[in-house]
Short mmCIF file of N, CA, C and O in Angstrom, two decimals:
data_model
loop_
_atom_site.label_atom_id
_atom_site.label_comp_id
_atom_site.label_asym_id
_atom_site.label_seq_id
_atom_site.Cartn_x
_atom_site.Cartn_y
_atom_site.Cartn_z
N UNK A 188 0.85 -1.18 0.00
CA UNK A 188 0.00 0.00 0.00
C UNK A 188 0.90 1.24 0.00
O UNK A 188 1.79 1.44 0.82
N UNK A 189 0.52 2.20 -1.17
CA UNK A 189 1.27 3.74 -1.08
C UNK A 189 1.25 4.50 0.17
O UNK A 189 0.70 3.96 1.13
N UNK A 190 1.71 5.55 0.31
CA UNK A 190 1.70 6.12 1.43
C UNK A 190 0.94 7.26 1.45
O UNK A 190 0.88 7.89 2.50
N UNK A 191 0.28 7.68 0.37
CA UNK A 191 -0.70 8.02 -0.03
C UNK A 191 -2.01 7.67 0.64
O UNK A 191 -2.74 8.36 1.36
N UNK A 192 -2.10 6.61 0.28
CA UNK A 192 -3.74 5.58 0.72
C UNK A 192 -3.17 5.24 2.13
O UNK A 192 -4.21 5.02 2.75
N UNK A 193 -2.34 5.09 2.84
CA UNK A 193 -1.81 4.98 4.61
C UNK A 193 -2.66 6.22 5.29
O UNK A 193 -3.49 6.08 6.18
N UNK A 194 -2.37 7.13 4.83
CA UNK A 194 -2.35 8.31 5.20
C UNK A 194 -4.09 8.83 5.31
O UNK A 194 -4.64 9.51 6.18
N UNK A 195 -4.60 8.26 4.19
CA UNK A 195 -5.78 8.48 4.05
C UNK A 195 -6.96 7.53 4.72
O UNK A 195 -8.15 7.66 4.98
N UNK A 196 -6.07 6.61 4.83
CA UNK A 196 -7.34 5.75 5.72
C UNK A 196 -7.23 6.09 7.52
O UNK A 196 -8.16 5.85 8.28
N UNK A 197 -6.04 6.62 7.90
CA UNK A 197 -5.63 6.94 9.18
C UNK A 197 -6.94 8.39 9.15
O UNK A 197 -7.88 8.62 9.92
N UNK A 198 -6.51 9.02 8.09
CA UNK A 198 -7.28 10.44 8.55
C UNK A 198 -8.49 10.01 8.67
O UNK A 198 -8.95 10.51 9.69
N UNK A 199 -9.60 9.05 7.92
CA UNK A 199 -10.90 8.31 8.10
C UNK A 199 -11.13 8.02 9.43
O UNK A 199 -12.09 8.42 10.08
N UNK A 200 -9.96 7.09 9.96
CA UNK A 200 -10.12 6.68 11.13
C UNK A 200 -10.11 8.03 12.73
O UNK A 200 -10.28 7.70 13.91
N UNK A 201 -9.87 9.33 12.26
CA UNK A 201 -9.90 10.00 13.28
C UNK A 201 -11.28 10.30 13.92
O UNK A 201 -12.15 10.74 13.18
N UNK A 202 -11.48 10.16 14.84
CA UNK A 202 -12.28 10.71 15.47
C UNK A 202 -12.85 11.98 15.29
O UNK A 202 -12.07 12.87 15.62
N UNK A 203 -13.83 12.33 14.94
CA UNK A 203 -14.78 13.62 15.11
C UNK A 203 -15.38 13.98 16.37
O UNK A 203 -15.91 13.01 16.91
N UNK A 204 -15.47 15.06 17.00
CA UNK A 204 -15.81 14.99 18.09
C UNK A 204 -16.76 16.32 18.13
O UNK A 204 -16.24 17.28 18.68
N UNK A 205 -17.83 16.46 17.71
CA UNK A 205 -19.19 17.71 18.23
C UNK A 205 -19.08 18.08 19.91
O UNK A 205 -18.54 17.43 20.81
N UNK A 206 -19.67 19.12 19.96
CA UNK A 206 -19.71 19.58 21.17
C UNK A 206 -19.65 21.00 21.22
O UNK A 206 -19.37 21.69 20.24
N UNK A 207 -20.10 21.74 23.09
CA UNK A 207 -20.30 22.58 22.58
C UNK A 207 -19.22 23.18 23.48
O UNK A 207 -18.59 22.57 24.35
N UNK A 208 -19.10 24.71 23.08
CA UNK A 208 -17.84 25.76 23.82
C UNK A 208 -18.46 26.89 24.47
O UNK A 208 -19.65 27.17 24.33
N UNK A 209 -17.63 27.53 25.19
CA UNK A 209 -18.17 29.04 25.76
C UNK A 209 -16.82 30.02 25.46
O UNK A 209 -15.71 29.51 25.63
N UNK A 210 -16.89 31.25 25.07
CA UNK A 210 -16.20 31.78 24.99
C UNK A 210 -16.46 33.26 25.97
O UNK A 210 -17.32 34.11 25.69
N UNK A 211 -15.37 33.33 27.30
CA UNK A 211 -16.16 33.92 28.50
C UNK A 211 -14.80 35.57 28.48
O UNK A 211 -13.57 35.54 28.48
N UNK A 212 -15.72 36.72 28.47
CA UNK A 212 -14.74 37.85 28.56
C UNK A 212 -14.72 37.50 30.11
O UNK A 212 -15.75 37.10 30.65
N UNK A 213 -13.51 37.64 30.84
CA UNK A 213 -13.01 37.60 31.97
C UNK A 213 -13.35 39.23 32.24
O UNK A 213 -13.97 39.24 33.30
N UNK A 214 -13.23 40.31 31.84
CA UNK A 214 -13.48 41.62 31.73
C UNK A 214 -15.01 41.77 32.41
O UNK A 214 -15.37 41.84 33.59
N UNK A 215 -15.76 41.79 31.13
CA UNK A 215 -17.33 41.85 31.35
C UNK A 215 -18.17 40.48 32.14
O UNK A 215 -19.27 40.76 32.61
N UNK A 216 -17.81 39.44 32.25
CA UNK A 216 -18.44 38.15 32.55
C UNK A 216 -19.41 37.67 31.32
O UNK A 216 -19.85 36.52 31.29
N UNK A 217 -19.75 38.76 30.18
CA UNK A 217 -19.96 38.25 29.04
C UNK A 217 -19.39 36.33 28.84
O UNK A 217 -18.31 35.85 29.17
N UNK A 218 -20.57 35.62 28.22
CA UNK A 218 -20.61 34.60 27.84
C UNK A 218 -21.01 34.08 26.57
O UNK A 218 -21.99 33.35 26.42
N UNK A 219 -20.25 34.43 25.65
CA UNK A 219 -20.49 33.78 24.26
C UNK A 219 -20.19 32.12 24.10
O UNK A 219 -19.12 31.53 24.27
N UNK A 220 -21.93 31.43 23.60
CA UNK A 220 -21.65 30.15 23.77
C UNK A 220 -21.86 29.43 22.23
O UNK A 220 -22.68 29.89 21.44
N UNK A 221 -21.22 28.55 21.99
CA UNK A 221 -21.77 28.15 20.60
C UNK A 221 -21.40 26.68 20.28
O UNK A 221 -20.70 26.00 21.03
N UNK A 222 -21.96 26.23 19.04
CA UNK A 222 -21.74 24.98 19.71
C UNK A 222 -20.86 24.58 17.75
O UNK A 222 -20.95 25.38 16.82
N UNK A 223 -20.04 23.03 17.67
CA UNK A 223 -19.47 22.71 16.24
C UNK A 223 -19.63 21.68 16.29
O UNK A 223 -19.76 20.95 17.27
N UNK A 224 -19.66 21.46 15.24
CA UNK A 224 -20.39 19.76 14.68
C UNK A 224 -18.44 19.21 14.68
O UNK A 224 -18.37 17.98 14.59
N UNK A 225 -17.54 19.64 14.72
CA UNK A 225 -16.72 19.24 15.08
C UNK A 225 -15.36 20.74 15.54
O UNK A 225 -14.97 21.81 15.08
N UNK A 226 -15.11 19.77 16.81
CA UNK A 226 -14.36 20.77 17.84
C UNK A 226 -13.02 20.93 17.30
O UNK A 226 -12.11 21.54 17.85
N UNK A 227 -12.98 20.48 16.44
CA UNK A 227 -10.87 20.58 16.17
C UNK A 227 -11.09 21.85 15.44
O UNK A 227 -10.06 22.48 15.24
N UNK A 228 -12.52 22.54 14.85
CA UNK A 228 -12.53 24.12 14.39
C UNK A 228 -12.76 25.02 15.65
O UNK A 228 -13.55 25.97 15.75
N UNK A 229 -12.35 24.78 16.10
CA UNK A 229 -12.44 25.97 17.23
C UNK A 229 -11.01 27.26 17.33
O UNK A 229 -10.77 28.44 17.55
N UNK A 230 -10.40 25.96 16.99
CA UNK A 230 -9.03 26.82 16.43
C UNK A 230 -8.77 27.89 15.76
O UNK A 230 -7.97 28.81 15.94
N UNK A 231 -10.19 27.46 14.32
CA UNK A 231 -10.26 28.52 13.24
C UNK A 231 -11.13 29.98 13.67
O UNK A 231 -10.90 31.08 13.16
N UNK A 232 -12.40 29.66 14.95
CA UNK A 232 -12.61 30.41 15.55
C UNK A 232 -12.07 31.37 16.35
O UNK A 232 -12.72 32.41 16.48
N UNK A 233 -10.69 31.23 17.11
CA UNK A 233 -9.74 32.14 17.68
C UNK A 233 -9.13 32.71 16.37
O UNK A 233 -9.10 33.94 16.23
N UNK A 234 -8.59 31.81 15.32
CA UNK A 234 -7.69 32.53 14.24
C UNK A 234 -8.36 33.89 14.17
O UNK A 234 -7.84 34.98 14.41
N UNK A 235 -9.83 33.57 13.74
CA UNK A 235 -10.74 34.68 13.20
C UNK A 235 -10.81 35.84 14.06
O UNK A 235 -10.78 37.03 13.75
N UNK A 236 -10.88 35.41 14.95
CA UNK A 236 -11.03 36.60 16.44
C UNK A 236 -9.83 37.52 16.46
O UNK A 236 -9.80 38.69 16.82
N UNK A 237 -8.57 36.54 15.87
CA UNK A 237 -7.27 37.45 15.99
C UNK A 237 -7.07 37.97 14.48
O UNK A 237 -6.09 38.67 14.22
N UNK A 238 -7.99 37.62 13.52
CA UNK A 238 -7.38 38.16 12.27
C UNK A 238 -8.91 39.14 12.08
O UNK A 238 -9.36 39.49 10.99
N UNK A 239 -9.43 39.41 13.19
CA UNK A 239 -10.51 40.64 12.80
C UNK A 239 -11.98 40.10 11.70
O UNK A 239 -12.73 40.94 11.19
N UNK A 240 -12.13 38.63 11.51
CA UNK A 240 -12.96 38.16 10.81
C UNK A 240 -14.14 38.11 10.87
O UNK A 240 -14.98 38.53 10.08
N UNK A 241 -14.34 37.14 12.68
CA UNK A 241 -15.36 36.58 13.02
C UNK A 241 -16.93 37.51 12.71
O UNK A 241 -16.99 38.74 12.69
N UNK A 242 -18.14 36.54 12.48
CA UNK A 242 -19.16 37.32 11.95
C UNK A 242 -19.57 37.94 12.97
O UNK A 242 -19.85 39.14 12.85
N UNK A 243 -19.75 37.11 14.55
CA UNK A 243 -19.75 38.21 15.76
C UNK A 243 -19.97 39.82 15.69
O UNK A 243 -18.90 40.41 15.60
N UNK A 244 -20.74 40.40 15.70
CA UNK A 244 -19.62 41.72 15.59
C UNK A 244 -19.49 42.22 17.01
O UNK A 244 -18.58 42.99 17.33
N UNK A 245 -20.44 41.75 17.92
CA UNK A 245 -19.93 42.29 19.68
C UNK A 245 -18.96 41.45 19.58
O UNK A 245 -17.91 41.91 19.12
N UNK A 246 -18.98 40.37 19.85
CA UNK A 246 -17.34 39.45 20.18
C UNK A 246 -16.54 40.53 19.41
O UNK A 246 -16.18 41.65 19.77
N UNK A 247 -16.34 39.69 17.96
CA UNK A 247 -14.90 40.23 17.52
C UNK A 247 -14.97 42.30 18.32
O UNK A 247 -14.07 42.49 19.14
N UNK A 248 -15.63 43.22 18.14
CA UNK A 248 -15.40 44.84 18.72
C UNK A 248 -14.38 43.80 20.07
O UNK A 248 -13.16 43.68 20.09
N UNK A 249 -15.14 43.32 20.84
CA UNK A 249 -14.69 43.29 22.14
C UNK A 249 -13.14 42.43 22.22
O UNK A 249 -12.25 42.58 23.05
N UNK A 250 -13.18 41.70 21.29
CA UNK A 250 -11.73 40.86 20.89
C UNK A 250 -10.54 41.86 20.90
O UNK A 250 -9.49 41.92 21.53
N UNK A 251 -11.25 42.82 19.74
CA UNK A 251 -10.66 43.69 19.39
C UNK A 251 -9.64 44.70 20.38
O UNK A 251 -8.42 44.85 20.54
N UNK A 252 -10.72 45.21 20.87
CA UNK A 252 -10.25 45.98 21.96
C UNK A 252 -9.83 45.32 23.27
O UNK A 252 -9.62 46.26 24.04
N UNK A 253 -9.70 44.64 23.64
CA UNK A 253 -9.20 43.86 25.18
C UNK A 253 -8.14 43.42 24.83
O UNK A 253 -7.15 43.65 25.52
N UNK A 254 -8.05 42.57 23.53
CA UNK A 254 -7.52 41.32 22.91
C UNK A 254 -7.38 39.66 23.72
O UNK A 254 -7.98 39.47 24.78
N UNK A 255 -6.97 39.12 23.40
CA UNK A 255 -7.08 37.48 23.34
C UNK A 255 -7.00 37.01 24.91
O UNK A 255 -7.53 35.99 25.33
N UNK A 256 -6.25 37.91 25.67
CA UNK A 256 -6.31 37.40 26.97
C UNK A 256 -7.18 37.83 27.80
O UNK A 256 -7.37 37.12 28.79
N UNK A 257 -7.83 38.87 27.72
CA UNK A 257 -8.93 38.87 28.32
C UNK A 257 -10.11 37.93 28.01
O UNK A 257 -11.26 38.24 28.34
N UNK A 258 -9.93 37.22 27.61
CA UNK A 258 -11.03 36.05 26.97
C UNK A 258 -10.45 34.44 27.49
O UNK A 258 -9.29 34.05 27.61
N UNK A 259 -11.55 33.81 27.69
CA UNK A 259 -11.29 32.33 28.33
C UNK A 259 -11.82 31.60 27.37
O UNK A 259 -12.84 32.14 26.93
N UNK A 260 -11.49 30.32 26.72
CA UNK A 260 -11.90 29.52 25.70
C UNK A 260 -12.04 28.15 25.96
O UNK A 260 -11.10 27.36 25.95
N UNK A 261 -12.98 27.92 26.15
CA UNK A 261 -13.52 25.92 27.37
C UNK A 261 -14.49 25.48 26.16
O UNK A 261 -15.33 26.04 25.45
N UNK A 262 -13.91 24.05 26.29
CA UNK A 262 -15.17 23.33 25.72
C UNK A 262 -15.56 22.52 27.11
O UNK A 262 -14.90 21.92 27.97
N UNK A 263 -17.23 22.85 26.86
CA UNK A 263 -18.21 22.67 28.02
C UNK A 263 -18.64 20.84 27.31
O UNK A 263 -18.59 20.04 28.25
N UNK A 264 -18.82 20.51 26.66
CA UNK A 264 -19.68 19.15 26.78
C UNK A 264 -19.00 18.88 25.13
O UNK A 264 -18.86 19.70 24.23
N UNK A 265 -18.63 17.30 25.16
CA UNK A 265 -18.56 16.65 24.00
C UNK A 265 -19.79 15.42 23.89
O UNK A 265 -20.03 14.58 24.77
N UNK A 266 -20.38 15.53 22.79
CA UNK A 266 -21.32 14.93 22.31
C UNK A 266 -21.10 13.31 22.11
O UNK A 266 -20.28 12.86 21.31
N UNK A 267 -21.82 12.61 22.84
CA UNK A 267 -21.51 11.19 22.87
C UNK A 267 -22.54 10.89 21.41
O UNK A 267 -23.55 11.50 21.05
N UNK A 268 -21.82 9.73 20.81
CA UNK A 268 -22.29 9.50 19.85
C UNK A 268 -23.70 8.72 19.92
O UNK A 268 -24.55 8.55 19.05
N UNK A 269 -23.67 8.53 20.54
CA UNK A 269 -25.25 7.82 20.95
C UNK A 269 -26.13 8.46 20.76
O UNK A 269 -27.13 7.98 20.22
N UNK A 270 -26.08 9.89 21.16
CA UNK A 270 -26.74 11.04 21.17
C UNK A 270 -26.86 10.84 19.88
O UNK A 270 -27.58 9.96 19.41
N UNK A 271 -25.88 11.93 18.93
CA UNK A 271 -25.79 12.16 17.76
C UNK A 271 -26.75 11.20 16.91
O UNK A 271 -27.71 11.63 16.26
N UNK A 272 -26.45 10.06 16.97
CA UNK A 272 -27.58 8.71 16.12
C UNK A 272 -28.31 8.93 16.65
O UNK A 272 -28.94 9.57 15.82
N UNK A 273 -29.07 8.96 17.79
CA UNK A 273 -30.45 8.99 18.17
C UNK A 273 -31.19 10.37 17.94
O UNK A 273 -32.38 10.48 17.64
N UNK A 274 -30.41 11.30 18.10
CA UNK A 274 -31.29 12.67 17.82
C UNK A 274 -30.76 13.43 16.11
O UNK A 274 -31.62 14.05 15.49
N UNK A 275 -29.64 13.31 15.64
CA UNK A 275 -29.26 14.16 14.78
C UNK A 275 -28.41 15.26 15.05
O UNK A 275 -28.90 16.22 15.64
N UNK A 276 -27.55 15.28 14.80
CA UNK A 276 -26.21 16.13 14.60
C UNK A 276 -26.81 17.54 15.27
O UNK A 276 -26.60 17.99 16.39
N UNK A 277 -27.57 18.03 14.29
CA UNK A 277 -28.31 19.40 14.46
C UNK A 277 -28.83 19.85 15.72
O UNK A 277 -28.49 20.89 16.29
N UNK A 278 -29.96 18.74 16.24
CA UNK A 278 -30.71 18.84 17.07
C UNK A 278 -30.23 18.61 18.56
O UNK A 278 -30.49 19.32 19.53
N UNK A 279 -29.67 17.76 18.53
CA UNK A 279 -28.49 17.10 19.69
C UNK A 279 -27.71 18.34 20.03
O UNK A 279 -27.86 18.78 21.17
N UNK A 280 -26.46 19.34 18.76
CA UNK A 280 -25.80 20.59 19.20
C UNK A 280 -27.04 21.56 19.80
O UNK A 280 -26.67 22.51 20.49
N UNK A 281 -28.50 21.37 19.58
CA UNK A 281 -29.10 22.42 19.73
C UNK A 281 -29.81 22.76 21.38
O UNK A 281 -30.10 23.69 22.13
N UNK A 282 -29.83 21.27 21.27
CA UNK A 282 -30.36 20.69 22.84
C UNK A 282 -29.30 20.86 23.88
O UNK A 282 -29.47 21.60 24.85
N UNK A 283 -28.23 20.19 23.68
CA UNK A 283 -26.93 20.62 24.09
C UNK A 283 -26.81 22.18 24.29
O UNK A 283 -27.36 22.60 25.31
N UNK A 284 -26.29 22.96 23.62
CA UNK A 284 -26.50 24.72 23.68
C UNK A 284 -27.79 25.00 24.56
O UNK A 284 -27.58 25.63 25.59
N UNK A 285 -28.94 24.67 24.32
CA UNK A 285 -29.97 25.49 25.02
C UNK A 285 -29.49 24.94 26.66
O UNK A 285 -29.15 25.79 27.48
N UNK A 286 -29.50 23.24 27.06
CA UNK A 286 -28.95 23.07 28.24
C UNK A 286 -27.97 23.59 29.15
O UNK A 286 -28.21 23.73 30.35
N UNK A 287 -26.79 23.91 28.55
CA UNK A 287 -25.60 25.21 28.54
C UNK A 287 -25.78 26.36 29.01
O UNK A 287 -25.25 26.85 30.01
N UNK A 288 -26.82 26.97 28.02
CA UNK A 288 -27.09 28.07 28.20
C UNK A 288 -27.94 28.31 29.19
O UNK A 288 -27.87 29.48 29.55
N UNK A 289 -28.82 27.57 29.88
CA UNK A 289 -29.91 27.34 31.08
C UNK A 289 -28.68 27.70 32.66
O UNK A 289 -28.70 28.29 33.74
N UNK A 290 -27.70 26.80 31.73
CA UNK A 290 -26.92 26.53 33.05
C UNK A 290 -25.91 27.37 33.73
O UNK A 290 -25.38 27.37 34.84
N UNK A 291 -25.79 28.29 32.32
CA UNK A 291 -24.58 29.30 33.00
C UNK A 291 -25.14 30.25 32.69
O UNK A 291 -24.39 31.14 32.29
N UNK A 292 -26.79 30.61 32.69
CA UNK A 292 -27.43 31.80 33.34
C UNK A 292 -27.30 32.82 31.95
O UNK A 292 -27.75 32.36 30.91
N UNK A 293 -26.92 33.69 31.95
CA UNK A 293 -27.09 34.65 30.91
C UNK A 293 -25.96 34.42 29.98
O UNK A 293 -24.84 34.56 30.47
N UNK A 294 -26.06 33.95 28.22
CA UNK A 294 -25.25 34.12 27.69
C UNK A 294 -25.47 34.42 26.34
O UNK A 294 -26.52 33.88 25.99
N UNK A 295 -24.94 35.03 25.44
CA UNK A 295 -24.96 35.22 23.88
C UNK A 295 -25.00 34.09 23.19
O UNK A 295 -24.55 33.29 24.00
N UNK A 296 -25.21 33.58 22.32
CA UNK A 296 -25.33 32.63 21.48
C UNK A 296 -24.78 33.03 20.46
O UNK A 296 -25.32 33.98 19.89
N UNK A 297 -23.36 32.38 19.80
CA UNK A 297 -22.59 32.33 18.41
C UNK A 297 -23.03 31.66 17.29
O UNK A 297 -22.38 31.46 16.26
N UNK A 298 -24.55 31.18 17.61
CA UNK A 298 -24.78 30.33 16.32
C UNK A 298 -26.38 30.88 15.97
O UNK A 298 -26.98 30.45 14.98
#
C-alpha cells in the first residue's frame, strides 16, 4: 500500500468529536456560547477573532479591543455518539447549547 492511501485511511479513522464551547470575557463576565459539529474548528474560531474576521460583531469589537487574553476559551460538553444517532447532529448541538445556556445563566449565542 502507497503512502498516499496509509495516510488516508488513518485520517478516516480519526475521530470527530461535536460539542459545545463558551467563549467567557473575563473583563465583562460576558458569555459567548456556541456549539461545532466538530471541535478541532475551534481553532479557526480564535484565528478569526485574531485576524478581525469573526461574523460576531460584539465578540470580535470586544476581541478587538481587550484582545485574546482577556477572553477564556472551554469546551463545556462533547457529544456522545449515541446522542448524535439517536437525535441528529443538528438537534443534539441544539439541545446541548440550550442546556448550557440554562446553566450558566445569561449568555450570547454564536450560532
Amino acid at each position: 500500500m502507497d503512502q498516499r492511501k496509509i495516510l488516508k485511511e488513518q485520517y478516516k479513522e480519526i475521530k470527530i468529536e461535536a460539542g459545545i464551547y463558551t467563549i467567557t470575557n473575563k473583563q465583562t463576565g460576558d458569555i459567548y456560547i456556541g456549539s461545532l459539529n466538530n471541535l478541532k474548528r475551534l481553532n479557526g474560531i480564535i484565528f478569526q477573532l485574531n485576524s478581525g474576521t469573526h461574523m460576531h460583531k460584539n465578540l470580535q469589537q470586544a476581541w478587538k479591543e481587550q484582545g485574546e487574553l482577556a477572553f477564556e476559551c472551554v469546551v463545556r460538553e462533547i457529544l456522545k455518539e449515541e446522542v448524535i444517532e439517536e437525535q441528529g447532529m443538528k438537534e443534539a448541538l441544539e439541545k446541548t447549547q440550550e442546556k448550557w445556556s440554562s446553566q450558566l445563566g445569561h449568555t450570547i449565542s454564536l450560532n
